[in-house]
mmCIF file of C-alpha atoms in Angstrom:
data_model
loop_
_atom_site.group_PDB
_atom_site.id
_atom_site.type_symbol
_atom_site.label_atom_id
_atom_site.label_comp_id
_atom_site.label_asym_id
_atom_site.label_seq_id
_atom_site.Cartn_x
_atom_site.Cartn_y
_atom_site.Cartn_z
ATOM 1 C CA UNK M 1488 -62.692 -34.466 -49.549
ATOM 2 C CA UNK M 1489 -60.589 -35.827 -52.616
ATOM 3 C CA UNK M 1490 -58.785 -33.441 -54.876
ATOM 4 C CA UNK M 1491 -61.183 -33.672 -57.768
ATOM 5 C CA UNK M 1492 -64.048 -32.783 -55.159
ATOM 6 C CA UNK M 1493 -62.390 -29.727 -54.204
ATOM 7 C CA UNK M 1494 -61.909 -28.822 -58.205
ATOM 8 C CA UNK M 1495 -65.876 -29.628 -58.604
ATOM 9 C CA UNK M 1496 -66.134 -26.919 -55.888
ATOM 10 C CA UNK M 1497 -64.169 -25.053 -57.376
ATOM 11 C CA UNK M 1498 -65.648 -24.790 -60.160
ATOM 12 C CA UNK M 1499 -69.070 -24.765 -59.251
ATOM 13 C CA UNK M 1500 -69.085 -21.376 -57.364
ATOM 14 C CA UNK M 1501 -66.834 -20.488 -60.505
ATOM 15 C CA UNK M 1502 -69.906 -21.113 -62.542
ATOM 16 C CA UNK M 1503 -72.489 -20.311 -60.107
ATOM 17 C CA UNK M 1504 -70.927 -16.696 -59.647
ATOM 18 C CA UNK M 1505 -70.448 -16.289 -63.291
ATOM 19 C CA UNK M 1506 -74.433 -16.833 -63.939
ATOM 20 C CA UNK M 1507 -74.998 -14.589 -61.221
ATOM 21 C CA UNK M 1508 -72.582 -11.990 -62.712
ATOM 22 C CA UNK M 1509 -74.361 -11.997 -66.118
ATOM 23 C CA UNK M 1510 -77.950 -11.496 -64.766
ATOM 24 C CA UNK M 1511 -77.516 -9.393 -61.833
ATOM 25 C CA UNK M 1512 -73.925 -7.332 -62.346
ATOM 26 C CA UNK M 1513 -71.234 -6.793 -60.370
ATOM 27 C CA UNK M 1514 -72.190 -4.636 -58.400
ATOM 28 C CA UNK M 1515 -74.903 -6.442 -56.774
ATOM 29 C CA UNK M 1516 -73.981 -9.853 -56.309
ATOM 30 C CA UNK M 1517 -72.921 -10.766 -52.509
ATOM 31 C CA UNK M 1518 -70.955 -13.615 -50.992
ATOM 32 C CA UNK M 1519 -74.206 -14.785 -49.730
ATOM 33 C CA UNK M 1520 -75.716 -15.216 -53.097
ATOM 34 C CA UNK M 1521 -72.813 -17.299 -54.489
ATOM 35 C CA UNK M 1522 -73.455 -19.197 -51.214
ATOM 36 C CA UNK M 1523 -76.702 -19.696 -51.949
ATOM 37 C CA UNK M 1524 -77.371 -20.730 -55.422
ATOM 38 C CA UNK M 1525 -74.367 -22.752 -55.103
ATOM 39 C CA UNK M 1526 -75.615 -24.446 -52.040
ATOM 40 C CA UNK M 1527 -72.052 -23.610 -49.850
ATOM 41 C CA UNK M 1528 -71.000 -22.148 -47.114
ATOM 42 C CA UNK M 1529 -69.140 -19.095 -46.733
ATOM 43 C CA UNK M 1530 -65.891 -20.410 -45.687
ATOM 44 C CA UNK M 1531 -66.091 -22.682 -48.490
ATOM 45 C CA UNK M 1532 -65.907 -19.761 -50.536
ATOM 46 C CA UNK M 1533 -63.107 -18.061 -48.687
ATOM 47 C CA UNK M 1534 -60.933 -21.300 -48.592
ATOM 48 C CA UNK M 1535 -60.587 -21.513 -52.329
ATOM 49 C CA UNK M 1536 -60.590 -17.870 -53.177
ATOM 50 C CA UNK M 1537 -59.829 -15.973 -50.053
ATOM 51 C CA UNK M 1538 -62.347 -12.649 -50.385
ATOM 52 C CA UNK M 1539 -64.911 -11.204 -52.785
ATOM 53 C CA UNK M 1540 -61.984 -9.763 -54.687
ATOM 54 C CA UNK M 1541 -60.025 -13.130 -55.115
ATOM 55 C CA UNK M 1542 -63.770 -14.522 -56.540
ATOM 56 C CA UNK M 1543 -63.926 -12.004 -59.076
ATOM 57 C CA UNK M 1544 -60.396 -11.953 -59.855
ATOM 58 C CA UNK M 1545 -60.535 -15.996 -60.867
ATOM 59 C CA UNK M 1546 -63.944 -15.336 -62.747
ATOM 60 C CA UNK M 1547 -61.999 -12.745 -65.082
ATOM 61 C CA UNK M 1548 -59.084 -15.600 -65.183
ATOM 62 C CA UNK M 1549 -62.312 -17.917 -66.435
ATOM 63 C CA UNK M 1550 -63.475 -15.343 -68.702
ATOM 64 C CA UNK M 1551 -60.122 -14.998 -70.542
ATOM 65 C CA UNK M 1552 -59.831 -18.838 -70.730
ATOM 66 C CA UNK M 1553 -63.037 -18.395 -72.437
ATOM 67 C CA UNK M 1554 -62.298 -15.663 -74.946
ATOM 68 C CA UNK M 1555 -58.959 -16.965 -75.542
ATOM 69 C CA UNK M 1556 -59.936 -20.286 -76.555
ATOM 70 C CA UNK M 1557 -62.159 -18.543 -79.603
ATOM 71 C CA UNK M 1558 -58.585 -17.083 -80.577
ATOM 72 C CA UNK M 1559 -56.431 -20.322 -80.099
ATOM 73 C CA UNK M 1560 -58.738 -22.233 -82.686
ATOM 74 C CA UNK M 1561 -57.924 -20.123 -85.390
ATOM 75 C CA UNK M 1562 -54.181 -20.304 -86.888
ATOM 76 C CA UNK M 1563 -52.638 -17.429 -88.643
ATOM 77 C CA UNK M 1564 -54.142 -17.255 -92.154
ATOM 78 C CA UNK M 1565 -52.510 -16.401 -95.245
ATOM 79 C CA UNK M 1566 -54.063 -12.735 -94.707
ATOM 80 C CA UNK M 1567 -52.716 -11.056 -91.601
ATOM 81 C CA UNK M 1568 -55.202 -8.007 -92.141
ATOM 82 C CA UNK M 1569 -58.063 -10.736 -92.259
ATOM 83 C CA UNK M 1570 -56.864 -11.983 -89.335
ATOM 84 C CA UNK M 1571 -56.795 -8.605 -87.481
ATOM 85 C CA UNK M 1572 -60.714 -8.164 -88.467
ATOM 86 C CA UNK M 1573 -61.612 -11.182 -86.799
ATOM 87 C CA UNK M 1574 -59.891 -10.425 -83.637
ATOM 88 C CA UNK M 1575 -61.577 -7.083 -83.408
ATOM 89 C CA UNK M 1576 -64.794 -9.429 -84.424
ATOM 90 C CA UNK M 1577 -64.218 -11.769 -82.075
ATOM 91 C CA UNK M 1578 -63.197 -9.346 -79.836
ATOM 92 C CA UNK M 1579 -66.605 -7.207 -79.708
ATOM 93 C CA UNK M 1580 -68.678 -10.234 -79.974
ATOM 94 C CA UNK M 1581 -67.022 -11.649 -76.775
ATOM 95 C CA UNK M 1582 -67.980 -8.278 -74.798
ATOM 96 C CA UNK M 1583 -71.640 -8.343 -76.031
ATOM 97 C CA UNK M 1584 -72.086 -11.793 -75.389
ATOM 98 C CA UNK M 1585 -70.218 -11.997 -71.542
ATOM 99 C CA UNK M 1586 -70.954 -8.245 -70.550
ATOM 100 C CA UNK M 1587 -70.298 -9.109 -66.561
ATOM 101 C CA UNK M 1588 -66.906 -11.335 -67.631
ATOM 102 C CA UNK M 1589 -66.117 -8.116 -70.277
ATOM 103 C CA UNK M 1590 -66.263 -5.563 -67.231
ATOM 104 C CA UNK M 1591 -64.072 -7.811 -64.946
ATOM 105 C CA UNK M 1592 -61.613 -8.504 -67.725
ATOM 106 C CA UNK M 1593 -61.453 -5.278 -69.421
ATOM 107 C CA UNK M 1594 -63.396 -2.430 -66.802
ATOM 108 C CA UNK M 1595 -62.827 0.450 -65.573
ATOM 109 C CA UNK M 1596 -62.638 -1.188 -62.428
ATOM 110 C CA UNK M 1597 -59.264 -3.070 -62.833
ATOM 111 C CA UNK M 1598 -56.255 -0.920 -62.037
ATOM 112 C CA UNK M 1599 -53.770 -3.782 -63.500
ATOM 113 C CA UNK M 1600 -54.194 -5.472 -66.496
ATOM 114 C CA UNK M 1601 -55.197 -9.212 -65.702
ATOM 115 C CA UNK M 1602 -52.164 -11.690 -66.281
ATOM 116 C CA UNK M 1603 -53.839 -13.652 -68.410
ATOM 117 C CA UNK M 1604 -54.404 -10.710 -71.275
ATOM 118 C CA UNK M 1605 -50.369 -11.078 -71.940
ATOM 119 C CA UNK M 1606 -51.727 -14.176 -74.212
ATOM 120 C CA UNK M 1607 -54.037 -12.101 -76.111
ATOM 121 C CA UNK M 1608 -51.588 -8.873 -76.642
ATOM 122 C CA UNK M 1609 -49.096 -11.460 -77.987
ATOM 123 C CA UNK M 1610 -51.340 -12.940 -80.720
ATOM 124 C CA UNK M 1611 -52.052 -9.686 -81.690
ATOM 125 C CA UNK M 1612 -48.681 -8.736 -81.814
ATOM 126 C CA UNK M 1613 -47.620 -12.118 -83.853
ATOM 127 C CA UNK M 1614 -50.352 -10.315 -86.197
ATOM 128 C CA UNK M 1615 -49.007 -6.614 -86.571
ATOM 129 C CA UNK M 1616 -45.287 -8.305 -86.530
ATOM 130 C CA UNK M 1617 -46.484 -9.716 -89.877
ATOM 131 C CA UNK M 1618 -47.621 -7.150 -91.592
ATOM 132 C CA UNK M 1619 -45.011 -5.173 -90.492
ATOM 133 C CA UNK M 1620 -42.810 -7.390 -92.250
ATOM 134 C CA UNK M 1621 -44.814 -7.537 -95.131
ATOM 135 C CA UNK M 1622 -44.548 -3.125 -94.910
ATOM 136 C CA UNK M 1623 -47.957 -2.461 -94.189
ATOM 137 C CA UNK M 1624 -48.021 -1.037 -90.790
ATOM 138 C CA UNK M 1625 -47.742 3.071 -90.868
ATOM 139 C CA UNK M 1626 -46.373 3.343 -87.096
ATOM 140 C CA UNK M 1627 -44.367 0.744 -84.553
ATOM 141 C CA UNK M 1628 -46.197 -2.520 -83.993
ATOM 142 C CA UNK M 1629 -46.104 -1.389 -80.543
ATOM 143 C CA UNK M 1630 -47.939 1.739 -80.916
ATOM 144 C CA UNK M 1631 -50.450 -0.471 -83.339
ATOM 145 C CA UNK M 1632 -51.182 -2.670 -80.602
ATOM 146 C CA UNK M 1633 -52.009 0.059 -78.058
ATOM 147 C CA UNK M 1634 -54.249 1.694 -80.356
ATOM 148 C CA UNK M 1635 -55.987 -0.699 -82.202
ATOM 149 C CA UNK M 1636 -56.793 -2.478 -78.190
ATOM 150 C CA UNK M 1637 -58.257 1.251 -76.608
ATOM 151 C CA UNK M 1638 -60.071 1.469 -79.572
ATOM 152 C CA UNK M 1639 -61.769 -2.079 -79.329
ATOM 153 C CA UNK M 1640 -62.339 -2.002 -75.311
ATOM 154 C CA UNK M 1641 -63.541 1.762 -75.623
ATOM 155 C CA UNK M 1642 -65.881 0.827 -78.166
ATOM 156 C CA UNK M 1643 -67.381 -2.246 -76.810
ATOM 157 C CA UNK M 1644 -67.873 -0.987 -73.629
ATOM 158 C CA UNK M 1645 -69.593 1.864 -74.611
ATOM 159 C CA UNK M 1646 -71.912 -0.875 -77.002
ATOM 160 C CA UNK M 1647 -72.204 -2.552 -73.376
ATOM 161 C CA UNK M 1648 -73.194 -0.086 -71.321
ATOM 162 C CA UNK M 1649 -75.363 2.146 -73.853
ATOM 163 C CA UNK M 1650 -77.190 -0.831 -76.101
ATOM 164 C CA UNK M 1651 -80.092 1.301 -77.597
ATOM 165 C CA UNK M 1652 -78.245 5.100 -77.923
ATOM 166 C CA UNK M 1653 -78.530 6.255 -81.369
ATOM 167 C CA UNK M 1654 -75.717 5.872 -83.522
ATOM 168 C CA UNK M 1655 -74.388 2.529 -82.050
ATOM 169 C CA UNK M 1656 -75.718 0.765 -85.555
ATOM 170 C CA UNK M 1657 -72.211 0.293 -87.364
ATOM 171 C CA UNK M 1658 -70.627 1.606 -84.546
ATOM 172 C CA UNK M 1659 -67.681 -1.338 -84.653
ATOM 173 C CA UNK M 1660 -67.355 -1.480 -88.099
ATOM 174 C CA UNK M 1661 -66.656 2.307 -88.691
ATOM 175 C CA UNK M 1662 -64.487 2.500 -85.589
ATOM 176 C CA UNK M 1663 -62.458 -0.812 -87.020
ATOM 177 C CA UNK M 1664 -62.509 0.807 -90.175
ATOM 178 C CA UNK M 1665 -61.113 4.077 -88.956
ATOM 179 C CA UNK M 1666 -58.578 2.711 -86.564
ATOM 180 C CA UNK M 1667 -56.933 0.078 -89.467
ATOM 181 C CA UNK M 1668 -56.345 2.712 -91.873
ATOM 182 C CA UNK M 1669 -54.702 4.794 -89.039
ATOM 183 C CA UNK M 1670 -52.636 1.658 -88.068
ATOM 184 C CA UNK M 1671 -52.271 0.012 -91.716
ATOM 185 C CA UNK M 1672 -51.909 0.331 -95.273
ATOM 186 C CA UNK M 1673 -53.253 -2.147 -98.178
ATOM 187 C CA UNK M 1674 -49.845 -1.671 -99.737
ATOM 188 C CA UNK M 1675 -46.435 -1.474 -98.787
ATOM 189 C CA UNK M 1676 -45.992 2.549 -97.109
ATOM 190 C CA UNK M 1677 -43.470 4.982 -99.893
ATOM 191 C CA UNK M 1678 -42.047 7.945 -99.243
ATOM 192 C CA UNK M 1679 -39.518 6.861 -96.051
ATOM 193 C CA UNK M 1680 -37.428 3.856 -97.693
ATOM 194 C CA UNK M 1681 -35.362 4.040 -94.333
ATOM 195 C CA UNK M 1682 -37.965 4.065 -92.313
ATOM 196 C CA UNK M 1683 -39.735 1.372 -93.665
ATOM 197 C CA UNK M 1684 -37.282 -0.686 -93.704
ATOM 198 C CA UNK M 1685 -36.649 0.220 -89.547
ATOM 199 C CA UNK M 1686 -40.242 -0.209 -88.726
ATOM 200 C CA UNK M 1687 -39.657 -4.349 -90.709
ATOM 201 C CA UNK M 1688 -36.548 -4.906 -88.945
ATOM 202 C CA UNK M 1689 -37.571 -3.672 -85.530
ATOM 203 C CA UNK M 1690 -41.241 -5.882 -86.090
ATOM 204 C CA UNK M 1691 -39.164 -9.021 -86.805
ATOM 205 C CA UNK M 1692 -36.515 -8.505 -84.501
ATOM 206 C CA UNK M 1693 -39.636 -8.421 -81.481
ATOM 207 C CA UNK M 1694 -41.379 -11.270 -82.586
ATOM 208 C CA UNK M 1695 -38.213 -13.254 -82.906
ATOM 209 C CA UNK M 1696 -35.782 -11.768 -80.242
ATOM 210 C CA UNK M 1697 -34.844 -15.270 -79.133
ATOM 211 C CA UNK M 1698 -33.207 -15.964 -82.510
ATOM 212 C CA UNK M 1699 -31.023 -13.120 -82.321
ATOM 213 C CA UNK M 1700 -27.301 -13.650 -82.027
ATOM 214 C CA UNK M 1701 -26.593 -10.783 -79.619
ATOM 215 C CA UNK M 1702 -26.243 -9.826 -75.637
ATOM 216 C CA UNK M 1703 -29.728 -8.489 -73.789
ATOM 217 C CA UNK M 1704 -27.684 -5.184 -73.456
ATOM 218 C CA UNK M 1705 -26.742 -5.185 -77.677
ATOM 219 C CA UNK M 1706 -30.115 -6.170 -78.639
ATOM 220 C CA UNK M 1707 -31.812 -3.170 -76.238
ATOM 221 C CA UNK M 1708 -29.153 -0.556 -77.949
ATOM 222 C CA UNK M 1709 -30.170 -2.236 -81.813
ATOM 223 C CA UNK M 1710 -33.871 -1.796 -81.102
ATOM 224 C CA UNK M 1711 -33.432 1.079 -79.618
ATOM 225 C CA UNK M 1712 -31.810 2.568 -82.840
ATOM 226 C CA UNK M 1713 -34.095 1.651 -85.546
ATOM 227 C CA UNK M 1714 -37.371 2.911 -83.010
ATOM 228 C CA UNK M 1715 -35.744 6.153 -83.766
ATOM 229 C CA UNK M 1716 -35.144 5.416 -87.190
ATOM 230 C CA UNK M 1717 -38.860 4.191 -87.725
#
């Protein structure tokens, strides 16, 4: 079998599984029905993903190509704050749209984060670096990005697994809502000059820590310093 045969394969139980992810749920499909409505054998199966677990694992690795791709096609705009909306948009849309991908990606399940979410913390870091130069973040970009990301998998999971419970109308807007002006400010934050001025520096100095004329062991100490100062 040629090398592009074997990627067909490939991606045919990828597909095949995926479809049978979305209508049935994890937790039922089998082996045997990937075999089947892909029309291979088991071995097949194992030779290009090695168990159940390696399957699911490259579906989640399909589903972030997926969700990423939404992200890639839009560059930064002029408004970093618009552009954190739409991620959390884009974000809860994905979930509700690719609820079996969502739970492999994102679940409970998972105790590691999938490699491939590295890509989407660093666009949303490249975000929060940006308005934390422009002053507009009210704690570290790092603690921004851990926040505002529980908040969005917390609340589309719950929008996943509970569709119909009251309350759920709005239910991503106010929790957006609530979460940015935790996270943010419209203006530039007063009241800690100094600190301010840490929280910029330190924001720059991670988004652009290859540009920096100092040692690992300098930079480490520098950053370091103004997280206490911020």
């Amino acid at each position: 079998m040629s090398s592009t045969n074997r990627r067909s394969t490939r991606q045919l139980i990828l597909d095949v599984t995926a479809e049978l992810l979305e209508r049935l749920g994890a937790e039922v499909v089998s082996i045997r029905d990937v075999c089947q409505a892909a029309e291979v054998t088991a071995p097949t199966v194992y030779h290009h993903f090695g168990d159940k677990k390696g399957l699911f694992e490259a579906v989640a690795t399909e589903g972030f190509d997926r969700y990423l791709a939404n992200k890639r096609s839009h560059g930064p705009s002029e408004d970093p704050m618009e552009d954190l909306r739409r991620g959390w948009q884009n974000h809860v849309e994905f979930g509700l749209a690719h609820p079996a991908f969502y739970g492999l990606m994102f679940g409970a399940g998972r105790t590691t984060r999938h490699p491939a979410a590295k890509e989407g913390d660093e666009i949303l870091q490249a975000i929060l670096a940006r308005l934390a130069e422009q002053g507009r973040l009210r704690v570290l970009p790092e603690q921004a990005a851990r926040t505002i990301h529980a908040a969005a998998v917390g609340t589309t999971s719950l929008l996943i697994s509970d569709p119909g419970a009251p309350g759920n109308e709005g239910l991503s807007d106010r929790t957006r809502d609530a979460v940015f002006a935790a996270v943010t400010t419209q203006e530039p934050a007063a009241g800690d000059p100094l600190g301010e001025q840490a929280r910029t520096l330190l924001a720059t100095l991670v988004a652009r820590q290859g540009e920096v004329p100092l040692t690992p062991g300098e930079l480490g100490i520098f950053l370091e310093l103004l997280r206490k100062l911020g």
